[in-house]
PDB file of C-alpha atoms and ligand atoms in Angstrom:
ATOM      1  CA  MET G   3     228.706 -65.984  73.908  1.00  0.00           C
ATOM      2  CA  LYS G   4     227.103 -62.893  75.421  1.00  0.00           C
ATOM      3  CA  VAL G   5     223.673 -64.110  74.285  1.00  0.00           C
ATOM      4  CA  PHE G   6     224.377 -67.524  75.794  1.00  0.00           C
ATOM      5  CA  SER G   7     225.328 -66.108  79.200  1.00  0.00           C
ATOM      6  CA  ARG G   8     222.243 -63.877  79.152  1.00  0.00           C
ATOM      7  CA  LEU G   9     220.031 -66.876  78.396  1.00  0.00           C
ATOM      8  CA  THR G  10     221.701 -68.773  81.235  1.00  0.00           C
ATOM      9  CA  ALA G  11     221.070 -65.878  83.606  1.00  0.00           C
ATOM     10  CA  ILE G  12     217.394 -65.756  82.606  1.00  0.00           C
ATOM     11  CA  ALA G  13     217.059 -69.524  83.082  1.00  0.00           C
ATOM     12  CA  VAL G  14     218.746 -69.451  86.502  1.00  0.00           C
ATOM     13  CA  THR G  15     216.668 -66.477  87.686  1.00  0.00           C
ATOM     14  CA  SER G  16     213.358 -67.914  86.521  1.00  0.00           C
ATOM     15  CA  GLY G  17     214.303 -71.285  88.032  1.00  0.00           C
ATOM     16  CA  ALA G  18     214.982 -69.644  91.391  1.00  0.00           C
ATOM     17  CA  VAL G  19     211.722 -67.652  91.223  1.00  0.00           C
ATOM     18  CA  LEU G  20     209.715 -70.763  90.336  1.00  0.00           C
ATOM     19  CA  ALA G  21     211.357 -72.830  93.097  1.00  0.00           C
ATOM     20  CA  GLY G  22     210.631 -70.087  95.646  1.00  0.00           C
ATOM     21  CA  ALA G  23     207.020 -69.820  94.518  1.00  0.00           C
ATOM     22  CA  GLY G  24     206.601 -73.613  94.491  1.00  0.00           C
ATOM     23  CA  ALA G  25     203.701 -73.633  96.921  1.00  0.00           C
ATOM     24  CA  ALA G  26     201.837 -70.995  94.924  1.00  0.00           C
ATOM     25  CA  LEU G  27     202.109 -72.920  91.667  1.00  0.00           C
ATOM     26  CA  ALA G  28     199.199 -75.232  92.409  1.00  0.00           C
ATOM     27  CA  GLY G  29     195.917 -74.276  94.036  1.00  0.00           C
ATOM     28  CA  LEU G  30     193.379 -76.293  95.968  1.00  0.00           C
ATOM     29  CA  GLY G  31     189.942 -76.185  94.412  1.00  0.00           C
ATOM     30  CA  GLN G  32     190.717 -73.423  91.932  1.00  0.00           C
ATOM     31  CA  PRO G  33     193.498 -72.301  89.623  1.00  0.00           C
ATOM     32  CA  THR G  34     196.114 -69.838  90.856  1.00  0.00           C
ATOM     33  CA  PRO G  35     198.124 -67.263  88.888  1.00  0.00           C
ATOM     34  CA  TRP G  36     201.220 -68.803  87.278  1.00  0.00           C
ATOM     35  CA  GLU G  37     200.061 -72.283  88.216  1.00  0.00           C
ATOM     36  CA  MET G  38     202.360 -74.872  86.648  1.00  0.00           C
ATOM     37  CA  ASP G  39     201.330 -78.100  88.318  1.00  0.00           C
ATOM     38  CA  LEU G  40     198.026 -79.936  88.655  1.00  0.00           C
ATOM     39  CA  GLN G  41     195.584 -78.470  91.167  1.00  0.00           C
ATOM     40  CA  ASP G  42     196.054 -79.966  94.642  1.00  0.00           C
ATOM     41  CA  SER G  43     194.055 -83.102  95.272  1.00  0.00           C
ATOM     42  CA  ALA G  44     191.022 -83.356  97.531  1.00  0.00           C
ATOM     43  CA  THR G  45     190.009 -86.952  96.722  1.00  0.00           C
ATOM     44  CA  PRO G  46     191.776 -90.349  96.681  1.00  0.00           C
ATOM     45  CA  VAL G  47     191.296 -90.491  92.882  1.00  0.00           C
ATOM     46  CA  MET G  48     193.042 -87.136  92.311  1.00  0.00           C
ATOM     47  CA  GLU G  49     195.863 -88.194  94.669  1.00  0.00           C
ATOM     48  CA  THR G  50     196.376 -91.302  92.531  1.00  0.00           C
ATOM     49  CA  ILE G  51     196.248 -89.246  89.314  1.00  0.00           C
ATOM     50  CA  ALA G  52     198.870 -86.828  90.696  1.00  0.00           C
ATOM     51  CA  GLY G  53     201.062 -89.730  91.868  1.00  0.00           C
ATOM     52  CA  PHE G  54     200.829 -91.419  88.454  1.00  0.00           C
ATOM     53  CA  HIS G  55     201.583 -88.099  86.727  1.00  0.00           C
ATOM     54  CA  ASN G  56     204.720 -87.599  88.867  1.00  0.00           C
ATOM     55  CA  PHE G  57     205.851 -91.193  88.273  1.00  0.00           C
ATOM     56  CA  LEU G  58     205.511 -90.688  84.476  1.00  0.00           C
ATOM     57  CA  LEU G  59     207.465 -87.442  84.746  1.00  0.00           C
ATOM     58  CA  TRP G  60     210.445 -89.392  86.170  1.00  0.00           C
ATOM     59  CA  VAL G  61     210.109 -92.061  83.466  1.00  0.00           C
ATOM     60  CA  ILE G  62     210.085 -89.559  80.579  1.00  0.00           C
ATOM     61  CA  ALA G  63     212.881 -87.512  82.178  1.00  0.00           C
ATOM     62  CA  ALA G  64     215.082 -90.636  82.459  1.00  0.00           C
ATOM     63  CA  ILE G  65     214.318 -91.697  78.851  1.00  0.00           C
ATOM     64  CA  SER G  66     215.017 -88.179  77.521  1.00  0.00           C
ATOM     65  CA  ALA G  67     218.307 -87.969  79.482  1.00  0.00           C
ATOM     66  CA  PHE G  68     219.363 -91.398  78.159  1.00  0.00           C
ATOM     67  CA  VAL G  69     218.591 -90.447  74.520  1.00  0.00           C
ATOM     68  CA  LEU G  70     220.383 -87.112  74.968  1.00  0.00           C
ATOM     69  CA  ALA G  71     223.462 -88.919  76.369  1.00  0.00           C
ATOM     70  CA  LEU G  72     223.490 -91.306  73.374  1.00  0.00           C
ATOM     71  CA  LEU G  73     223.242 -88.346  70.967  1.00  0.00           C
ATOM     72  CA  VAL G  74     226.113 -86.533  72.689  1.00  0.00           C
ATOM     73  CA  ILE G  75     228.293 -89.660  72.537  1.00  0.00           C
ATOM     74  CA  VAL G  76     227.535 -90.104  68.811  1.00  0.00           C
ATOM     75  CA  ILE G  77     228.169 -86.425  68.035  1.00  0.00           C
ATOM     76  CA  PHE G  78     231.550 -86.305  69.773  1.00  0.00           C
ATOM     77  CA  ARG G  79     232.968 -89.836  69.462  1.00  0.00           C
ATOM     78  CA  PHE G  80     231.723 -90.827  66.039  1.00  0.00           C
ATOM     79  CA  ASN G  81     231.905 -87.652  63.962  1.00  0.00           C
ATOM     80  CA  ALA G  82     233.940 -87.706  60.710  1.00  0.00           C
ATOM     81  CA  ARG G  83     236.988 -86.135  62.338  1.00  0.00           C
ATOM     82  CA  ALA G  84     237.144 -88.302  65.491  1.00  0.00           C
ATOM     83  CA  ASN G  85     236.201 -91.503  63.708  1.00  0.00           C
ATOM     84  CA  PRO G  86     237.329 -91.332  60.022  1.00  0.00           C
ATOM     85  CA  ASN G  87     236.888 -95.100  59.364  1.00  0.00           C
ATOM     86  CA  PRO G  88     233.331 -96.007  60.447  1.00  0.00           C
ATOM     87  CA  SER G  89     232.444 -99.557  61.417  1.00  0.00           C
ATOM     88  CA  ARG G  90     230.380-101.487  58.814  1.00  0.00           C
ATOM     89  CA  THR G  91     228.366-103.387  61.463  1.00  0.00           C
ATOM     90  CA  THR G  92     224.692-103.842  60.469  1.00  0.00           C
ATOM     91  CA  HIS G  93     223.380-106.340  63.015  1.00  0.00           C
ATOM     92  CA  ASN G  94     224.021-107.019  66.673  1.00  0.00           C
ATOM     93  CA  THR G  95     221.635-109.615  68.087  1.00  0.00           C
ATOM     94  CA  PRO G  96     222.135-108.942  71.848  1.00  0.00           C
ATOM     95  CA  ILE G  97     221.578-105.180  71.377  1.00  0.00           C
ATOM     96  CA  GLU G  98     218.502-105.795  69.173  1.00  0.00           C
ATOM     97  CA  ILE G  99     216.991-108.082  71.831  1.00  0.00           C
ATOM     98  CA  LEU G 100     217.813-105.524  74.529  1.00  0.00           C
ATOM     99  CA  TRP G 101     216.222-102.562  72.736  1.00  0.00           C
ATOM    100  CA  THR G 102     213.072-104.614  72.144  1.00  0.00           C
ATOM    101  CA  ILE G 103     212.783-106.003  75.685  1.00  0.00           C
ATOM    102  CA  ALA G 104     213.664-102.783  77.549  1.00  0.00           C
ATOM    103  CA  PRO G 105     210.762-100.693  76.120  1.00  0.00           C
ATOM    104  CA  VAL G 106     208.359-103.609  76.733  1.00  0.00           C
ATOM    105  CA  VAL G 107     209.432-103.706  80.392  1.00  0.00           C
ATOM    106  CA  ILE G 108     209.039 -99.912  80.680  1.00  0.00           C
ATOM    107  CA  LEU G 109     205.540-100.058  79.080  1.00  0.00           C
ATOM    108  CA  ALA G 110     204.517-102.889  81.433  1.00  0.00           C
ATOM    109  CA  MET G 111     205.717-100.806  84.400  1.00  0.00           C
ATOM    110  CA  ILE G 112     203.489 -97.957  83.164  1.00  0.00           C
ATOM    111  CA  ALA G 113     200.523-100.176  82.249  1.00  0.00           C
ATOM    112  CA  VAL G 114     200.053-101.696  85.736  1.00  0.00           C
ATOM    113  CA  PRO G 115     199.487 -98.418  87.678  1.00  0.00           C
ATOM    114  CA  SER G 116     197.623 -96.981  84.658  1.00  0.00           C
ATOM    115  CA  PHE G 117     195.015 -99.782  84.656  1.00  0.00           C
ATOM    116  CA  ARG G 118     194.780 -99.641  88.454  1.00  0.00           C
ATOM    117  CA  LEU G 119     193.955 -95.920  88.152  1.00  0.00           C
ATOM    118  CA  LEU G 120     191.387 -96.540  85.394  1.00  0.00           C
ATOM    119  CA  PHE G 121     189.582 -99.103  87.559  1.00  0.00           C
ATOM    120  CA  LEU G 122     189.667 -96.736  90.550  1.00  0.00           C
ATOM    121  CA  GLU G 123     188.072 -93.989  88.433  1.00  0.00           C
ATOM    122  CA  LEU G 124     185.473 -96.098  86.642  1.00  0.00           C
ATOM    123  CA  ASP G 125     184.447 -98.646  89.270  1.00  0.00           C
ATOM    124  CA  VAL G 126     182.004 -96.635  91.407  1.00  0.00           C
ATOM    125  CA  PRO G 127     182.090 -97.773  95.074  1.00  0.00           C
ATOM    126  CA  THR G 128     178.823 -98.161  97.018  1.00  0.00           C
ATOM    127  CA  PRO G 129     177.599 -94.551  97.096  1.00  0.00           C
ATOM    128  CA  ASP G 130     176.459 -92.635 100.181  1.00  0.00           C
ATOM    129  CA  LEU G 131     174.435 -90.272  98.020  1.00  0.00           C
ATOM    130  CA  THR G 132     173.614 -89.694  94.363  1.00  0.00           C
ATOM    131  CA  ILE G 133     173.446 -86.361  92.576  1.00  0.00           C
ATOM    132  CA  LYS G 134     172.404 -85.819  88.981  1.00  0.00           C
ATOM    133  CA  ALA G 135     174.248 -83.030  87.177  1.00  0.00           C
ATOM    134  CA  THR G 136     172.581 -81.839  83.974  1.00  0.00           C
ATOM    135  CA  GLY G 137     174.492 -79.573  81.625  1.00  0.00           C
ATOM    136  CA  LYS G 138     172.347 -76.952  79.913  1.00  0.00           C
ATOM    137  CA  GLN G 139     173.143 -74.014  77.654  1.00  0.00           C
ATOM    138  CA  TRP G 140     174.681 -72.438  79.770  1.00  0.00           C
ATOM    139  CA  PHE G 141     174.379 -73.519  83.393  1.00  0.00           C
ATOM    140  CA  TRP G 142     174.185 -76.686  85.453  1.00  0.00           C
ATOM    141  CA  SER G 143     171.177 -78.189  87.222  1.00  0.00           C
ATOM    142  CA  TYR G 144     171.659 -80.484  90.198  1.00  0.00           C
ATOM    143  CA  SER G 145     169.102 -83.013  91.473  1.00  0.00           C
ATOM    144  CA  TYR G 146     169.320 -84.754  94.842  1.00  0.00           C
ATOM    145  CA  PRO G 147     167.034 -87.786  94.348  1.00  0.00           C
ATOM    146  CA  ASP G 148     167.848 -89.455  97.689  1.00  0.00           C
ATOM    147  CA  ASN G 149     167.912 -86.356  99.913  1.00  0.00           C
ATOM    148  CA  GLY G 150     164.438 -84.966  99.352  1.00  0.00           C
ATOM    149  CA  ASN G 151     164.257 -85.204  95.560  1.00  0.00           C
ATOM    150  CA  PHE G 152     164.735 -81.524  94.800  1.00  0.00           C
ATOM    151  CA  GLU G 153     166.424 -79.889  91.836  1.00  0.00           C
ATOM    152  CA  PHE G 154     167.935 -76.464  91.331  1.00  0.00           C
ATOM    153  CA  ASP G 155     169.854 -74.454  88.750  1.00  0.00           C
ATOM    154  CA  SER G 156     173.364 -73.167  89.308  1.00  0.00           C
ATOM    155  CA  LEU G 157     174.245 -70.035  87.345  1.00  0.00           C
ATOM    156  CA  MET G 158     177.442 -68.044  87.227  1.00  0.00           C
ATOM    157  CA  VAL G 159     177.563 -64.887  89.353  1.00  0.00           C
ATOM    158  CA  ALA G 160     178.378 -61.853  87.196  1.00  0.00           C
ATOM    159  CA  GLU G 161     181.641 -60.052  87.930  1.00  0.00           C
ATOM    160  CA  LYS G 162     179.883 -56.964  89.311  1.00  0.00           C
ATOM    161  CA  ASP G 163     177.951 -59.045  91.855  1.00  0.00           C
ATOM    162  CA  LEU G 164     180.955 -60.928  93.282  1.00  0.00           C
ATOM    163  CA  LYS G 165     181.573 -60.689  97.017  1.00  0.00           C
ATOM    164  CA  ALA G 166     185.087 -60.459  98.500  1.00  0.00           C
ATOM    165  CA  GLY G 167     187.059 -63.638  97.973  1.00  0.00           C
ATOM    166  CA  GLN G 168     184.741 -65.079  95.341  1.00  0.00           C
ATOM    167  CA  PRO G 169     186.658 -66.092  92.205  1.00  0.00           C
ATOM    168  CA  ARG G 170     185.684 -64.532  88.880  1.00  0.00           C
ATOM    169  CA  LEU G 171     184.029 -66.843  86.298  1.00  0.00           C
ATOM    170  CA  LEU G 172     183.876 -69.689  88.850  1.00  0.00           C
ATOM    171  CA  THR G 173     181.370 -68.478  91.440  1.00  0.00           C
ATOM    172  CA  ALA G 174     177.820 -69.830  91.124  1.00  0.00           C
ATOM    173  CA  ASP G 175     174.603 -68.576  92.744  1.00  0.00           C
ATOM    174  CA  ASN G 176     173.506 -72.021  93.979  1.00  0.00           C
ATOM    175  CA  GLU G 177     176.433 -74.273  94.780  1.00  0.00           C
ATOM    176  CA  MET G 178     176.348 -78.042  94.647  1.00  0.00           C
ATOM    177  CA  VAL G 179     176.704 -79.038  98.325  1.00  0.00           C
ATOM    178  CA  VAL G 180     178.090 -82.421  99.426  1.00  0.00           C
ATOM    179  CA  PRO G 181     179.145 -83.973 102.739  1.00  0.00           C
ATOM    180  CA  VAL G 182     182.850 -84.542 103.442  1.00  0.00           C
ATOM    181  CA  ASN G 183     184.304 -88.096 103.393  1.00  0.00           C
ATOM    182  CA  LYS G 184     181.234 -89.538 101.661  1.00  0.00           C
ATOM    183  CA  VAL G 185     181.159 -91.353  98.337  1.00  0.00           C
ATOM    184  CA  VAL G 186     179.171 -89.116  95.987  1.00  0.00           C
ATOM    185  CA  HIS G 187     177.850 -90.859  92.883  1.00  0.00           C
ATOM    186  CA  VAL G 188     177.360 -88.283  90.111  1.00  0.00           C
ATOM    187  CA  LEU G 189     175.025 -89.030  87.210  1.00  0.00           C
ATOM    188  CA  VAL G 190     175.935 -86.737  84.339  1.00  0.00           C
ATOM    189  CA  THR G 191     173.745 -85.871  81.387  1.00  0.00           C
ATOM    190  CA  GLY G 192     173.117 -83.039  78.942  1.00  0.00           C
ATOM    191  CA  ALA G 193     169.793 -81.359  78.170  1.00  0.00           C
ATOM    192  CA  ASP G 194     170.668 -79.814  74.807  1.00  0.00           C
ATOM    193  CA  VAL G 195     174.236 -80.304  73.544  1.00  0.00           C
ATOM    194  CA  ILE G 196     177.297 -82.109  74.916  1.00  0.00           C
ATOM    195  CA  HIS G 197     178.799 -80.493  78.034  1.00  0.00           C
ATOM    196  CA  SER G 198     181.428 -81.914  80.369  1.00  0.00           C
ATOM    197  CA  PHE G 199     181.302 -82.051  84.162  1.00  0.00           C
ATOM    198  CA  THR G 200     184.811 -81.377  85.464  1.00  0.00           C
ATOM    199  CA  VAL G 201     186.302 -80.642  88.892  1.00  0.00           C
ATOM    200  CA  PRO G 202     190.133 -80.752  88.728  1.00  0.00           C
ATOM    201  CA  SER G 203     190.819 -81.106  92.485  1.00  0.00           C
ATOM    202  CA  PHE G 204     188.464 -84.116  92.581  1.00  0.00           C
ATOM    203  CA  GLY G 205     190.095 -85.687  89.502  1.00  0.00           C
ATOM    204  CA  ILE G 206     186.790 -86.032  87.651  1.00  0.00           C
ATOM    205  CA  ARG G 207     185.777 -85.176  84.100  1.00  0.00           C
ATOM    206  CA  MET G 208     182.728 -86.764  82.536  1.00  0.00           C
ATOM    207  CA  ASP G 209     180.936 -85.836  79.316  1.00  0.00           C
ATOM    208  CA  ALA G 210     177.313 -84.744  79.723  1.00  0.00           C
ATOM    209  CA  ILE G 211     175.597 -86.208  76.658  1.00  0.00           C
ATOM    210  CA  PRO G 212     171.918 -85.591  75.784  1.00  0.00           C
ATOM    211  CA  GLY G 213     169.827 -88.772  75.974  1.00  0.00           C
ATOM    212  CA  ARG G 214     172.455 -90.671  77.895  1.00  0.00           C
ATOM    213  CA  ILE G 215     173.496 -90.970  81.548  1.00  0.00           C
ATOM    214  CA  ASN G 216     177.191 -91.169  82.335  1.00  0.00           C
ATOM    215  CA  GLU G 217     178.452 -91.758  85.841  1.00  0.00           C
ATOM    216  CA  THR G 218     181.446 -90.773  87.915  1.00  0.00           C
ATOM    217  CA  TRP G 219     182.208 -90.514  91.623  1.00  0.00           C
ATOM    218  CA  PHE G 220     184.270 -88.644  94.157  1.00  0.00           C
ATOM    219  CA  LYS G 221     184.954 -88.726  97.880  1.00  0.00           C
ATOM    220  CA  ALA G 222     186.113 -85.292  99.015  1.00  0.00           C
ATOM    221  CA  THR G 223     188.358 -85.529 102.074  1.00  0.00           C
ATOM    222  CA  ILE G 224     188.684 -81.783 102.704  1.00  0.00           C
ATOM    223  CA  GLU G 225     185.939 -79.267 103.486  1.00  0.00           C
ATOM    224  CA  GLY G 226     185.833 -76.093 101.409  1.00  0.00           C
ATOM    225  CA  MET G 227     185.019 -74.712  97.966  1.00  0.00           C
ATOM    226  CA  PHE G 228     186.044 -76.584  94.853  1.00  0.00           C
ATOM    227  CA  TYR G 229     185.560 -75.199  91.367  1.00  0.00           C
ATOM    228  CA  GLY G 230     185.462 -76.620  87.879  1.00  0.00           C
ATOM    229  CA  GLN G 231     184.241 -75.534  84.462  1.00  0.00           C
ATOM    230  CA  CYS G 232     182.303 -77.092  81.626  1.00  0.00           C
ATOM    231  CA  SER G 233     185.013 -78.780  79.597  1.00  0.00           C
ATOM    232  CA  GLU G 234     183.285 -79.471  76.300  1.00  0.00           C
ATOM    233  CA  LEU G 235     182.866 -76.572  73.882  1.00  0.00           C
ATOM    234  CA  CYS G 236     179.084 -76.178  74.081  1.00  0.00           C
ATOM    235  CA  GLY G 237     178.209 -72.802  72.601  1.00  0.00           C
ATOM    236  CA  LYS G 238     178.731 -69.090  73.066  1.00  0.00           C
ATOM    237  CA  ASP G 239     178.576 -69.080  76.884  1.00  0.00           C
ATOM    238  CA  HIS G 240     180.631 -72.242  77.330  1.00  0.00           C
ATOM    239  CA  SER G 241     183.111 -70.375  79.549  1.00  0.00           C
ATOM    240  CA  PHE G 242     180.361 -69.036  81.794  1.00  0.00           C
ATOM    241  CA  MET G 243     178.869 -72.205  83.286  1.00  0.00           C
ATOM    242  CA  PRO G 244     181.103 -72.935  86.289  1.00  0.00           C
ATOM    243  CA  ILE G 245     180.770 -75.933  88.579  1.00  0.00           C
ATOM    244  CA  ALA G 246     180.990 -74.805  92.216  1.00  0.00           C
ATOM    245  CA  VAL G 247     181.042 -77.568  94.834  1.00  0.00           C
ATOM    246  CA  ARG G 248     180.912 -76.814  98.560  1.00  0.00           C
ATOM    247  CA  VAL G 249     182.124 -79.666 100.763  1.00  0.00           C
ATOM    248  CA  VAL G 250     180.683 -79.430 104.284  1.00  0.00           C
ATOM    249  CA  SER G 251     180.392 -81.536 107.439  1.00  0.00           C
ATOM    250  CA  ASP G 252     177.667 -84.166 107.748  1.00  0.00           C
ATOM    251  CA  SER G 253     175.487 -82.069 110.043  1.00  0.00           C
ATOM    252  CA  ASP G 254     175.851 -78.967 107.835  1.00  0.00           C
ATOM    253  CA  PHE G 255     174.860 -81.063 104.831  1.00  0.00           C
ATOM    254  CA  THR G 256     171.736 -82.401 106.562  1.00  0.00           C
ATOM    255  CA  ALA G 257     170.746 -78.843 107.533  1.00  0.00           C
ATOM    256  CA  TRP G 258     171.419 -77.551 104.007  1.00  0.00           C
ATOM    257  CA  ALA G 259     169.423 -80.394 102.397  1.00  0.00           C
ATOM    258  CA  LYS G 260     166.452 -79.618 104.686  1.00  0.00           C
ATOM    259  CA  ASP G 261     166.538 -75.916 103.718  1.00  0.00           C
ATOM    260  CA  ALA G 262     167.135 -76.671 100.052  1.00  0.00           C
ATOM    261  CA  LYS G 263     164.152 -79.000  99.944  1.00  0.00           C
ATOM    262  CA  GLN G 264     161.945 -76.084 101.030  1.00  0.00           C
ATOM    263  CA  LYS G 265     163.684 -73.489  98.893  1.00  0.00           C
ATOM    264  CA  PHE G 266     163.639 -75.545  95.705  1.00  0.00           C
ATOM    265  CA  ALA G 267     160.355 -77.293  96.508  1.00  0.00           C
ATOM    266  CA  SER G 268     158.468 -76.525  93.326  1.00  0.00           C
ATOM    267  CA  ALA G 269     158.939 -79.330  90.842  1.00  0.00           C
ATOM    268  CA  GLU G 270     158.233 -76.852  88.042  1.00  0.00           C
ATOM    269  CA  HIS G 271     161.026 -74.492  89.008  1.00  0.00           C
ATOM    270  CA  ALA G 272     161.293 -71.449  86.800  1.00  0.00           C
ATOM    271  CA  PRO G 273     163.584 -71.862  83.780  1.00  0.00           C
ATOM    272  CA  ALA G 274     166.824 -70.036  84.406  1.00  0.00           C
ATOM    273  CA  ASN G 275     167.087 -68.216  81.092  1.00  0.00           C
ATOM    274  CA  ALA G 276     165.350 -67.628  77.793  1.00  0.00           C
ATOM    275  CA  TYR G 277     166.826 -70.730  76.239  1.00  0.00           C
ATOM    276  CA  ALA G 278     165.783 -72.940  79.155  1.00  0.00           C
ATOM    277  CA  ALA G 279     162.261 -71.465  78.905  1.00  0.00           C
ATOM    278  CA  ALA G 280     162.128 -72.250  75.187  1.00  0.00           C
ATOM    279  CA  ILE G 281     163.148 -75.888  75.653  1.00  0.00           C
ATOM    280  CA  ALA G 282     161.181 -76.429  78.892  1.00  0.00           C
ATOM    281  CA  PRO G 283     158.152 -78.010  77.111  1.00  0.00           C
ATOM    282  CA  LEU G 284     160.497 -80.574  75.555  1.00  0.00           C
ATOM    283  CA  HIS G 285     161.598 -81.976  78.921  1.00  0.00           C
TER     284      HIS G 285
HETATM  285 CU1   CU R  17     178.818 -76.638  78.553  1.00  0.00          CU
END
């Protein structure tokens, strides 16, 4: 009994700590220590994903509670001592119809919002701008075909070079910059092996496959820094090719694009590492 009361104390204490730290359990744009929930949403798609996730949580909690209640009833009311002469019933048509129909209704209730979410994610609205993200071993390159047609590489900043406030393993030297409240169409491809372009707060994850263009989209509604990581095991430096997206106002974006066009003007920009140099003639 002592063990049981200790376990209860631990559960109550950790519950209280978690409830108190609720706000700190999910971050916006980047993970936070002890995060338990999804990252906060910065796009309509991620809001819908989070809403669907919470809805499913209620559904599975209700089903689990119902099954647990049935088990408890069976254990206490129908054990050998309480119920020495068991019923010999083998069929009960109304109950059989009920336990077939009820799950179908529950699945239909899940299917409707699930398909609505899939269409929202996959049906790209008319874009305000297009960016091509190319996964390479082990960094990302971003092209802006309709804002001056420039391209640049985005490499992780080493821990020793981080400035105050910059997150470790997520900070990149050249961030992908996008305007706020604009539909950004992202074309995703890989230059060597399969990578995956992922930004949790935007609710996007799209495989970057060599020789193939995949597409996704996001409309960031909050200005700030949003981070993601390559999410397909792509080689030894897979964990060191962050995706850093800076969402800025329209005017800041126009100014940045003008500067970037100058800065990254050369079409033959220098390969970012030895591997990129080795494969450069192939592209
Ligand atoms: Cu990768």
